[in-house]
XYZ file of C-alpha atoms in Angstrom:
662
model
C -9.103 16.231 -0.626
C -9.085 16.039 -4.563
C -10.533 12.767 -6.102
C -8.342 13.398 -9.227
C -4.589 14.068 -9.026
C -3.562 15.178 -12.635
C -0.026 15.654 -13.643
C 1.626 16.937 -16.842
C 4.158 14.704 -18.207
C 7.052 16.398 -20.021
C 9.166 19.021 -17.838
C 7.031 17.861 -14.839
C 6.994 14.014 -14.263
C 9.708 13.495 -16.787
C 12.718 15.607 -17.642
C 14.822 15.466 -20.655
C 18.691 15.729 -20.375
C 18.586 18.456 -23.033
C 17.309 21.914 -22.767
C 14.752 21.749 -25.495
C 13.523 18.953 -28.067
C 15.279 20.896 -30.769
C 18.512 19.634 -29.472
C 17.247 15.979 -29.588
C 16.485 16.661 -33.285
C 20.037 17.878 -33.602
C 21.403 14.637 -32.380
C 18.949 12.713 -34.331
C 20.281 14.730 -37.607
C 23.867 13.541 -36.751
C 22.698 9.875 -36.440
C 20.495 10.154 -39.714
C 23.464 11.743 -41.547
C 25.772 9.184 -40.317
C 23.483 6.339 -41.577
C 22.850 7.936 -44.828
C 19.251 8.531 -44.272
C 19.386 12.300 -45.049
C 21.701 14.466 -47.091
C 20.911 17.589 -44.962
C 23.370 18.691 -42.243
C 22.310 17.960 -38.542
C 21.399 21.584 -37.924
C 19.342 21.703 -41.298
C 17.588 18.516 -40.257
C 16.703 19.737 -36.767
C 15.382 23.085 -37.963
C 13.350 21.186 -40.650
C 11.928 18.688 -37.970
C 10.908 21.639 -35.859
C 9.292 23.371 -38.842
C 7.297 20.203 -39.883
C 5.890 19.892 -36.533
C 4.760 23.708 -36.647
C 3.261 23.186 -39.870
C 1.198 20.098 -38.499
C -0.024 22.082 -35.581
C -1.206 24.810 -37.831
C -2.929 22.386 -40.179
C -4.223 19.837 -37.677
C -4.371 21.581 -34.351
C -4.019 19.320 -31.295
C -4.378 16.039 -33.462
C -0.685 15.932 -34.384
C 0.971 12.444 -34.378
C 4.556 11.348 -34.975
C 3.354 9.919 -38.143
C 1.835 13.067 -39.515
C 5.138 14.981 -38.555
C 7.218 12.562 -40.467
C 4.861 12.759 -43.475
C 5.484 16.449 -43.609
C 9.128 16.147 -43.008
C 9.510 13.517 -45.713
C 7.855 15.820 -48.178
C 10.196 18.696 -47.074
C 13.445 16.655 -47.312
C 12.423 14.339 -50.054
C 12.758 11.221 -47.902
C 11.415 7.743 -48.925
C 8.633 6.254 -46.880
C 10.973 3.666 -45.743
C 13.632 6.199 -44.550
C 10.871 8.247 -42.895
C 9.755 5.153 -40.865
C 13.313 4.451 -39.959
C 13.556 8.024 -38.528
C 10.360 7.513 -36.568
C 11.838 4.534 -34.931
C 15.167 6.473 -34.261
C 13.446 9.363 -32.756
C 11.543 7.101 -30.490
C 14.671 5.380 -29.400
C 16.425 8.746 -28.749
C 13.472 9.864 -26.682
C 13.833 6.898 -24.410
C 17.670 7.717 -24.065
C 17.057 11.272 -23.124
C 14.247 10.997 -20.667
C 14.586 10.848 -16.854
C 12.095 10.782 -14.068
C 11.865 13.844 -11.930
C 12.204 12.261 -8.517
C 10.371 14.992 -6.559
C 7.410 14.911 -8.807
C 7.346 10.980 -8.874
C 7.308 11.188 -5.189
C 4.184 13.567 -5.312
C 2.491 11.058 -7.678
C 3.133 8.315 -5.209
C 1.784 10.537 -2.273
C -1.486 11.414 -4.225
C -2.056 7.561 -4.998
C -1.360 6.720 -1.351
C -3.988 9.309 -0.030
C -6.583 7.539 -2.285
C -6.716 9.993 -5.172
C -7.076 8.593 -8.859
C -3.881 9.543 -10.699
C -4.014 10.699 -14.268
C -1.406 11.953 -16.667
C -2.019 14.684 -19.272
C 0.210 15.576 -22.326
C 0.149 17.718 -25.345
C 2.409 15.368 -27.330
C 2.640 13.712 -30.696
C 3.700 10.500 -29.112
C 1.285 7.522 -29.170
C -0.225 6.782 -25.769
C 1.380 3.418 -25.600
C 4.962 4.920 -25.972
C 4.225 7.613 -23.362
C 2.809 4.984 -21.093
C 6.188 3.009 -21.525
C 8.182 6.195 -20.486
C 6.025 6.800 -17.453
C 6.059 3.111 -16.437
C 9.877 2.984 -16.622
C 10.075 6.235 -14.555
C 8.102 4.555 -11.645
C 5.128 6.852 -12.274
C 2.462 4.934 -14.000
C 0.608 2.056 -12.410
C -2.134 -0.176 -13.653
C -5.479 1.677 -13.386
C -3.943 5.245 -13.789
C -5.383 7.485 -16.537
C -3.712 8.792 -19.547
C -4.974 11.732 -21.644
C -3.009 12.712 -24.749
C -3.668 15.234 -27.426
C -2.322 12.869 -30.028
C -4.987 10.226 -29.373
C -7.820 12.541 -28.314
C -7.342 15.408 -30.745
C -7.803 18.093 -27.895
C -5.119 19.909 -26.190
C -4.485 21.258 -22.690
C -3.504 24.705 -23.953
C -6.849 25.200 -25.358
C -8.656 23.682 -22.170
C -10.442 21.150 -24.127
C -8.231 18.305 -22.893
C -9.273 19.357 -19.338
C -12.923 19.346 -20.265
C -12.334 15.759 -21.596
C -10.640 14.961 -18.186
C -13.659 16.055 -16.097
C -16.237 14.361 -18.499
C -14.587 11.082 -18.791
C -13.827 10.832 -14.932
C -17.255 12.175 -13.960
C -16.023 14.552 -11.398
C -16.829 18.165 -10.655
C -13.987 20.701 -11.332
C -13.457 21.299 -7.454
C -12.630 17.456 -7.187
C -9.590 17.567 -9.414
C -6.115 19.112 -9.122
C -3.474 19.536 -11.668
C 0.354 20.108 -11.461
C 2.326 21.150 -14.567
C 5.258 23.439 -15.611
C 3.537 25.589 -18.187
C 1.535 28.536 -17.112
C -0.141 28.793 -20.572
C -0.788 25.108 -21.125
C -1.310 23.839 -17.615
C -2.142 26.479 -14.980
C -4.344 29.020 -16.781
C -6.684 26.579 -18.744
C -6.930 24.229 -15.774
C -8.097 27.132 -13.453
C -10.472 28.486 -16.218
C -12.214 25.196 -15.862
C -12.267 25.219 -12.120
C -9.502 22.878 -11.346
C -7.034 23.645 -8.824
C -3.658 24.006 -10.571
C -0.131 24.374 -9.133
C 2.701 25.765 -11.281
C 5.860 23.417 -11.328
C 8.170 26.174 -12.170
C 11.261 24.121 -11.245
C 10.520 22.080 -14.345
C 11.425 24.925 -16.448
C 14.852 26.175 -17.482
C 16.056 28.773 -14.986
C 17.858 31.886 -16.222
C 21.394 30.344 -16.232
C 20.118 27.146 -17.994
C 18.413 29.483 -20.645
C 21.812 31.151 -21.455
C 23.309 27.610 -21.968
C 20.355 26.720 -24.158
C 20.758 29.961 -26.339
C 24.355 28.615 -27.242
C 22.912 25.299 -28.582
C 23.727 25.706 -32.221
C 27.215 27.044 -31.482
C 28.171 24.220 -29.273
C 26.518 21.441 -31.428
C 24.092 20.928 -28.785
C 26.436 20.344 -25.966
C 25.462 23.363 -24.021
C 21.858 22.407 -24.344
C 22.652 19.003 -22.779
C 24.376 20.801 -19.800
C 21.249 22.905 -19.441
C 19.143 19.824 -19.364
C 21.358 17.982 -16.920
C 21.413 21.026 -14.633
C 17.598 20.996 -14.516
C 17.564 17.271 -13.656
C 20.198 17.786 -10.945
C 18.003 20.550 -9.548
C 15.024 18.166 -9.634
C 17.019 15.343 -8.018
C 18.759 16.719 -5.033
C 16.427 17.369 -2.175
C 16.715 20.984 -0.620
C 14.514 22.381 2.244
C 15.854 25.612 3.612
C 16.160 28.602 1.168
C 20.069 28.612 1.540
C 20.131 24.975 0.479
C 18.007 25.672 -2.575
C 20.167 28.544 -3.674
C 23.375 26.433 -3.173
C 21.909 23.644 -5.047
C 20.534 25.667 -7.917
C 23.721 27.764 -8.614
C 25.816 24.579 -8.172
C 23.822 22.791 -10.907
C 23.395 25.676 -13.371
C 26.573 27.654 -12.939
C 29.234 25.788 -11.186
C 28.832 22.158 -12.460
C 28.647 23.183 -16.240
C 31.679 25.428 -16.127
C 33.775 22.791 -14.313
C 32.546 20.041 -16.511
C 33.928 21.819 -19.592
C 37.232 22.420 -17.660
C 37.483 18.730 -16.620
C 36.682 17.516 -20.109
C 39.321 19.767 -21.489
C 41.927 18.630 -18.947
C 41.142 14.825 -19.922
C 41.268 15.533 -23.556
C 44.653 17.380 -23.167
C 45.888 14.413 -21.154
C 44.847 12.025 -23.891
C 46.394 14.272 -26.566
C 49.726 14.609 -24.517
C 49.793 10.974 -23.744
C 50.108 11.484 -20.272
C 50.476 8.524 -17.929
C 49.455 10.066 -14.535
C 47.392 13.110 -13.963
C 47.622 14.640 -10.394
C 44.796 16.820 -9.076
C 46.376 19.181 -6.504
C 44.416 19.584 -3.189
C 42.192 21.167 -2.214
C 40.623 22.529 -5.422
C 41.385 19.257 -7.199
C 39.214 17.141 -4.824
C 35.843 17.759 -6.569
C 37.639 18.043 -10.073
C 39.127 14.538 -9.491
C 35.607 13.143 -8.638
C 34.335 14.557 -11.823
C 37.193 13.301 -13.907
C 36.817 9.714 -12.675
C 33.248 10.038 -13.803
C 33.982 11.357 -17.307
C 37.343 9.790 -18.207
C 35.961 6.591 -19.867
C 33.962 8.712 -22.329
C 37.038 10.743 -23.189
C 39.351 7.796 -23.525
C 42.429 9.092 -21.543
C 44.597 6.287 -20.337
C 46.185 8.571 -17.693
C 45.894 7.226 -14.199
C 43.995 9.791 -12.095
C 45.371 10.658 -8.600
C 45.074 13.253 -5.790
C 48.180 14.959 -4.625
C 47.977 16.590 -1.213
C 50.091 19.726 -1.687
C 49.696 23.519 -0.959
C 51.502 26.718 -1.750
C 52.225 26.821 1.995
C 53.923 23.327 2.283
C 55.650 23.240 -1.128
C 56.896 26.837 -1.052
C 58.799 26.307 2.249
C 60.148 23.183 1.256
C 61.525 24.670 -1.850
C 63.269 27.506 -0.025
C 66.937 27.570 -0.210
C 68.865 30.535 1.284
C 66.058 32.858 2.066
C 67.435 35.525 -0.281
C 65.811 37.725 -2.943
C 63.686 35.514 -5.342
C 63.872 32.482 -3.125
C 61.083 34.051 -0.736
C 59.111 36.101 -3.359
C 56.194 33.815 -2.607
C 56.174 35.069 1.160
C 55.337 38.708 0.072
C 53.112 37.579 -2.865
C 49.741 39.605 -2.789
C 47.829 36.372 -3.734
C 46.658 35.852 -0.160
C 46.244 38.129 2.937
C 49.587 38.768 4.515
C 49.698 39.518 8.246
C 52.689 39.239 10.370
C 51.416 35.984 11.879
C 50.326 34.436 8.614
C 53.729 35.215 7.221
C 55.451 33.653 10.378
C 53.242 30.444 10.188
C 54.203 29.986 6.612
C 58.004 30.031 7.641
C 57.121 27.532 10.450
C 57.767 30.205 13.191
C 55.668 30.667 16.260
C 53.643 33.599 17.528
C 56.627 34.723 19.858
C 58.848 35.080 16.781
C 56.202 37.522 15.165
C 56.272 39.710 18.272
C 60.040 39.660 18.338
C 60.284 40.535 14.719
C 57.905 43.414 15.142
C 59.829 44.578 17.998
C 63.083 44.661 15.815
C 61.269 46.861 13.364
C 59.943 49.162 16.083
C 56.367 47.914 15.526
C 55.797 46.331 18.934
C 52.194 47.760 19.263
C 51.360 46.446 15.767
C 48.458 43.820 15.651
C 49.878 40.497 14.727
C 46.812 39.881 12.567
C 46.775 43.288 10.794
C 47.046 43.100 7.018
C 50.288 44.592 5.767
C 51.005 46.984 2.894
C 53.526 45.795 0.219
C 56.281 47.866 1.928
C 55.581 46.455 5.345
C 55.281 42.894 4.000
C 58.997 43.183 2.593
C 60.237 44.690 6.001
C 58.431 41.925 7.951
C 59.771 39.219 5.677
C 63.116 40.518 6.098
C 62.832 40.589 9.905
C 61.523 37.199 10.066
C 64.091 35.509 7.751
C 67.338 37.139 8.651
C 67.723 37.479 12.354
C 70.271 34.657 12.964
C 68.163 32.425 15.338
C 65.054 32.558 13.355
C 66.888 32.269 10.045
C 68.530 28.966 11.374
C 65.154 27.510 12.512
C 63.565 28.386 9.183
C 66.364 26.814 7.127
C 66.265 23.805 9.291
C 62.583 23.373 8.855
C 62.759 24.082 5.185
C 65.405 21.348 4.877
C 63.397 18.823 6.860
C 60.222 19.691 4.869
C 62.308 19.438 1.542
C 63.295 15.856 2.295
C 59.773 14.935 3.518
C 58.131 16.305 0.568
C 60.741 14.701 -1.939
C 59.909 11.313 -0.252
C 56.175 12.078 -0.495
C 56.414 12.864 -4.175
C 58.454 9.748 -4.596
C 55.925 7.729 -2.898
C 53.057 9.076 -4.982
C 55.190 8.150 -8.139
C 55.530 11.792 -9.306
C 59.227 10.954 -9.771
C 58.410 7.513 -11.305
C 59.059 7.036 -15.101
C 56.214 8.311 -17.313
C 54.678 11.563 -18.417
C 52.644 13.432 -15.687
C 50.278 16.358 -15.459
C 49.262 18.697 -12.562
C 45.772 20.009 -12.440
C 44.682 23.157 -10.541
C 42.307 25.995 -10.828
C 45.219 28.354 -11.439
C 46.785 30.916 -11.410
C 50.507 31.554 -11.481
C 51.770 28.239 -11.477
C 53.613 28.756 -8.115
C 53.129 25.217 -6.856
C 54.297 23.596 -10.071
C 57.416 25.703 -10.410
C 58.426 24.811 -6.660
C 57.852 21.111 -7.561
C 59.848 21.392 -10.652
C 62.714 23.196 -8.838
C 62.836 20.620 -6.070
C 62.805 17.683 -8.419
C 64.776 18.915 -11.335
C 67.407 16.163 -11.325
C 64.868 13.307 -10.402
C 61.853 14.121 -12.689
C 61.593 11.529 -15.511
C 59.859 13.863 -17.917
C 58.716 17.555 -17.966
C 55.718 18.333 -16.080
C 52.565 19.431 -17.815
C 50.418 22.038 -15.722
C 46.835 22.094 -16.737
C 44.800 25.167 -15.278
C 41.587 26.705 -15.604
C 43.276 30.048 -15.953
C 46.764 31.383 -16.246
C 48.302 34.496 -15.005
C 52.027 35.657 -15.526
C 54.131 34.132 -12.619
C 54.988 36.396 -9.546
C 58.524 36.693 -10.986
C 60.041 35.658 -14.549
C 62.125 33.277 -12.687
C 59.012 31.498 -11.167
C 57.503 30.467 -14.442
C 56.866 26.870 -14.634
C 58.316 24.779 -17.617
C 54.911 24.059 -19.320
C 51.512 25.075 -18.544
C 48.199 25.446 -20.382
C 44.949 27.143 -19.441
C 41.373 26.468 -20.272
C 39.534 29.626 -19.830
C 42.056 32.295 -20.266
C 45.813 32.783 -20.502
C 46.801 36.275 -19.691
C 50.610 35.439 -20.486
C 49.460 35.153 -24.082
C 46.474 37.524 -24.155
C 43.941 34.838 -25.144
C 40.741 33.468 -23.741
C 37.832 34.870 -21.919
C 39.465 37.092 -19.193
C 36.794 39.676 -18.784
C 34.927 38.082 -15.782
C 33.731 40.255 -13.021
C 35.617 40.879 -9.804
C 35.754 37.827 -7.389
C 35.556 35.164 -10.171
C 38.614 33.656 -8.502
C 36.962 33.691 -5.199
C 33.911 31.964 -6.315
C 35.823 29.343 -8.496
C 37.633 28.429 -5.295
C 34.267 28.369 -3.401
C 32.873 26.084 -6.016
C 35.861 23.645 -5.633
C 35.873 23.741 -1.844
C 37.803 20.779 -0.403
C 36.391 18.536 2.456
C 39.702 18.619 4.550
C 41.838 21.334 5.942
C 44.892 22.913 4.279
C 48.152 21.011 3.898
C 50.791 22.699 6.090
C 53.747 20.197 5.887
C 54.799 16.556 5.709
C 55.959 14.089 8.161
C 57.509 10.559 8.213
C 55.445 7.695 9.903
C 57.585 4.751 9.698
C 58.031 3.952 5.878
C 55.173 6.072 4.921
C 55.114 9.997 4.439
C 51.886 11.548 5.471
C 50.707 15.178 4.679
C 50.121 17.297 7.744
C 46.727 19.010 7.664
C 45.869 22.161 9.649
C 42.568 20.533 10.304
C 41.262 17.009 9.327
C 38.124 18.241 8.033
C 36.685 21.589 6.710
C 34.089 22.157 9.407
C 33.370 25.745 8.543
C 32.429 24.717 4.875
C 30.489 21.760 6.185
C 28.396 23.922 8.422
C 27.830 26.450 5.451
C 26.379 23.718 3.162
C 29.214 21.866 1.493
C 27.250 18.640 1.401
C 24.596 20.206 -0.722
C 27.112 21.494 -3.238
C 28.843 18.150 -3.398
C 25.581 16.158 -3.709
C 24.528 18.412 -6.589
C 27.914 18.055 -8.462
C 27.495 14.325 -8.083
C 23.911 14.362 -9.264
C 25.053 16.392 -12.308
C 27.994 14.011 -13.339
C 25.517 11.052 -12.859
C 22.961 12.630 -15.038
C 25.248 13.593 -17.879
C 24.884 11.331 -20.779
C 28.363 10.263 -22.030
C 27.202 8.872 -25.293
C 29.440 9.801 -28.170
C 26.555 11.157 -30.177
C 25.521 13.371 -27.391
C 28.649 14.569 -25.790
C 31.824 15.638 -27.597
C 34.507 16.522 -24.929
C 36.349 18.659 -27.590
C 33.282 20.962 -28.129
C 34.110 24.409 -26.847
C 31.464 25.607 -24.382
C 33.506 28.364 -22.652
C 31.431 31.126 -24.063
C 28.252 29.515 -22.649
C 29.436 28.595 -19.325
C 31.263 31.943 -18.825
C 28.181 33.928 -19.740
C 26.102 32.215 -17.047
C 29.026 32.509 -14.648
C 29.058 36.220 -15.286
C 25.322 36.662 -14.614
C 25.762 35.082 -11.291
C 28.602 37.172 -10.357
C 26.966 40.487 -11.569
C 23.345 40.059 -10.667
C 22.707 37.235 -8.157
C 19.179 37.155 -6.682
C 19.019 38.085 -2.890
C 18.525 34.382 -2.053
C 21.667 33.407 -4.026
C 23.640 36.312 -2.623
C 22.768 35.448 1.109
C 23.590 31.762 0.557
C 27.021 32.189 -1.278
C 28.062 35.212 0.546
C 27.971 33.262 3.783
C 30.807 30.991 2.614
C 33.806 31.418 5.227
C 36.700 31.891 2.693
C 40.209 31.061 3.867
C 42.039 34.164 2.837
C 45.740 33.261 3.640
C 48.053 30.623 2.625
C 48.449 29.379 6.422
C 44.754 28.948 6.802
C 44.553 31.191 9.797
C 41.848 33.656 8.690
C 38.473 33.488 7.185
C 36.267 36.144 5.903
C 32.671 35.980 4.447
C 32.688 36.168 0.620
C 30.197 39.043 0.678
C 28.324 41.222 3.247
C 25.879 44.241 2.885
C 27.321 47.515 2.127
C 26.460 50.236 4.577
C 26.228 54.060 4.376
C 29.766 54.137 5.840
C 30.957 52.009 3.043
C 29.326 54.408 0.606
C 31.225 57.428 2.038
C 34.382 55.445 1.991
C 33.921 54.547 -1.803
C 33.270 58.256 -2.406
C 36.460 59.286 -0.597
C 38.780 56.538 -1.986
C 37.069 55.376 -5.148
C 36.952 51.677 -3.937
C 34.060 49.970 -2.357
C 34.768 46.191 -1.699
C 35.179 45.007 1.927
C 38.420 43.101 1.125
C 40.245 42.030 -1.890
C 38.321 38.557 -2.174
C 34.854 40.326 -1.694
C 32.031 39.574 -4.041
C 30.790 42.921 -5.201
C 27.665 41.536 -6.773
C 26.708 39.667 -3.745
C 27.239 42.475 -1.450
C 25.246 44.828 -3.574
C 22.300 42.384 -3.718
C 22.287 42.157 0.104
C 22.671 45.956 0.594
C 19.819 48.456 1.456
C 18.178 49.721 -1.923
C 19.402 53.256 -1.381
C 23.050 52.230 -0.899
C 22.928 49.743 -3.632
C 21.563 52.267 -6.066
C 24.325 54.867 -5.077
C 27.144 52.460 -5.508
C 25.793 51.193 -8.924
C 25.647 54.932 -10.002
C 29.040 55.610 -8.688
C 30.567 52.765 -10.597
C 28.843 53.814 -13.753
C 30.228 57.289 -13.371
C 33.740 56.004 -12.979
C 33.380 53.663 -16.001
C 32.267 56.680 -18.040
C 35.000 58.777 -16.726
C 37.567 56.106 -17.774
C 36.143 55.946 -21.283
C 36.423 59.739 -21.595
C 40.080 59.693 -20.371
C 40.827 56.876 -22.906
C 39.260 58.950 -25.637
C 41.294 61.992 -24.740
C 44.510 59.946 -24.561
C 43.905 58.486 -28.045
C 43.220 62.133 -29.401
C 46.376 63.391 -27.795
C 48.274 60.368 -29.290
C 47.276 61.466 -32.659
């Protein structure tokens, strides 16, 4: 048992809610410019602050202090001594705002103390020991009698190994009696081990590959993407995860899902403010987590809209909006958005399994599996058989009429029809639910509905286009935005936004109240998969995000940064990430009858199928990147090469076509 338990401070015991200190200097530059302390832009100030510290290290080595840095900075920016002193105070105040304890490491500190080890903290820092001690004390890490060794006070650094020598000499212990935990291999692990100290690398304290992408966009986003990176790291360090699957769920949620959804929700709230919306309805079930996030962020954005949850689904709303079961009226039933089997189509119409078999018999398909996926031609034939046999037609129309009135009463109950401007929020994609609600309530809506979506595609039919809808990430109707994401991006976005309850399949009156009818009260399959870890991580991210106006500007465009990290996850997940997220049981039809794993390993048989048919996904929702990561190496290599060959062939065809066009 070690007599001395030593801990690095920054990115180990303490974590900043920015990806790198340079972002803090960018924020400081904004404050300094606003107060008239500097004439330089925030970015120029931040870069000058970094350069000043670099010059001090080159000149003084480890003995760099905050005062020496600002003496250098004052010379570079022609600052007065008084203004330099003010900036020192501002930087210290900002440091206190940005620093948070890393719960898992603080717990390790407490365990070391409980087993009788003497706890010491070590840091290569320009801060005075008194200020660093305040930060550690406020984090619940430093107690009376603990040791504190800093390069600024001693003039010796960890990265040279000299501060570890000082530790051993001052504590009077042999190297084998000390242990050290730190995030930096070059400054913590290697020099400690060179001096015989047992050292453990705290890799979790460093930015992961997704957070590094966010950090690289710092200057283009005014520092906001760096804040997202820092908060992601803090969420990873806050939410406990034991099993490998939970670790992968937590880390991807923190680093990919939460930053992307934060950008979307901030945009929604800003648009609601600009449009002066009175009520903002988040559609189930994707809207459940989005609403939680919006409630957390709304005060910072300043939207006055009331935030509400509307239990609605394509299944329930489309049936209620059905009129005469002719043509465009049932286009939603044969839409390829979801898996269409005879049974799924019947359930969407409120018909029973016996009706499925009867309809298939009418078509001469008595031997056809009720659950087999249909081709586009078969979908049209089955829809016609289900809707136009007189008995079934009458029952469908009766159910549609009953559901129409129940839905109208529900919308009235939820004040969708009340005076005021309203918005509907959903992930996307074609605005079918918005259109159906608009069609049902045309004469009763007080004002036009504003649809706010993460992405927008053209409607399934021009007649199905809602009145007004906007999109955050891309709008394919207008050919704008970031629409080059890999296959399965929709699937994974829906996984990120998994709801905790089952799908809405209708509405019923219960006295004076209208209650949505759920296929299942809770989403047990998602709960078993690990939904609690995902939700806890999103909550930790929201809690950790600083909403101060000088740190977070909700109008800042972070789409390029968050889309790049999302793209990396979709294309090149680690095997652990692929295993965790591929296991998600995805509901693949509007009736909620079927689930499929998001991804599964490719086999040699799949490879042969790809060679014959030129297509290798298991199903239309399949996550190709995850499936590849789980596949045997030889199959993975062959499929990657096959896809590259197809890409080259397509490029050649395009070049030839252009040449022929000339």
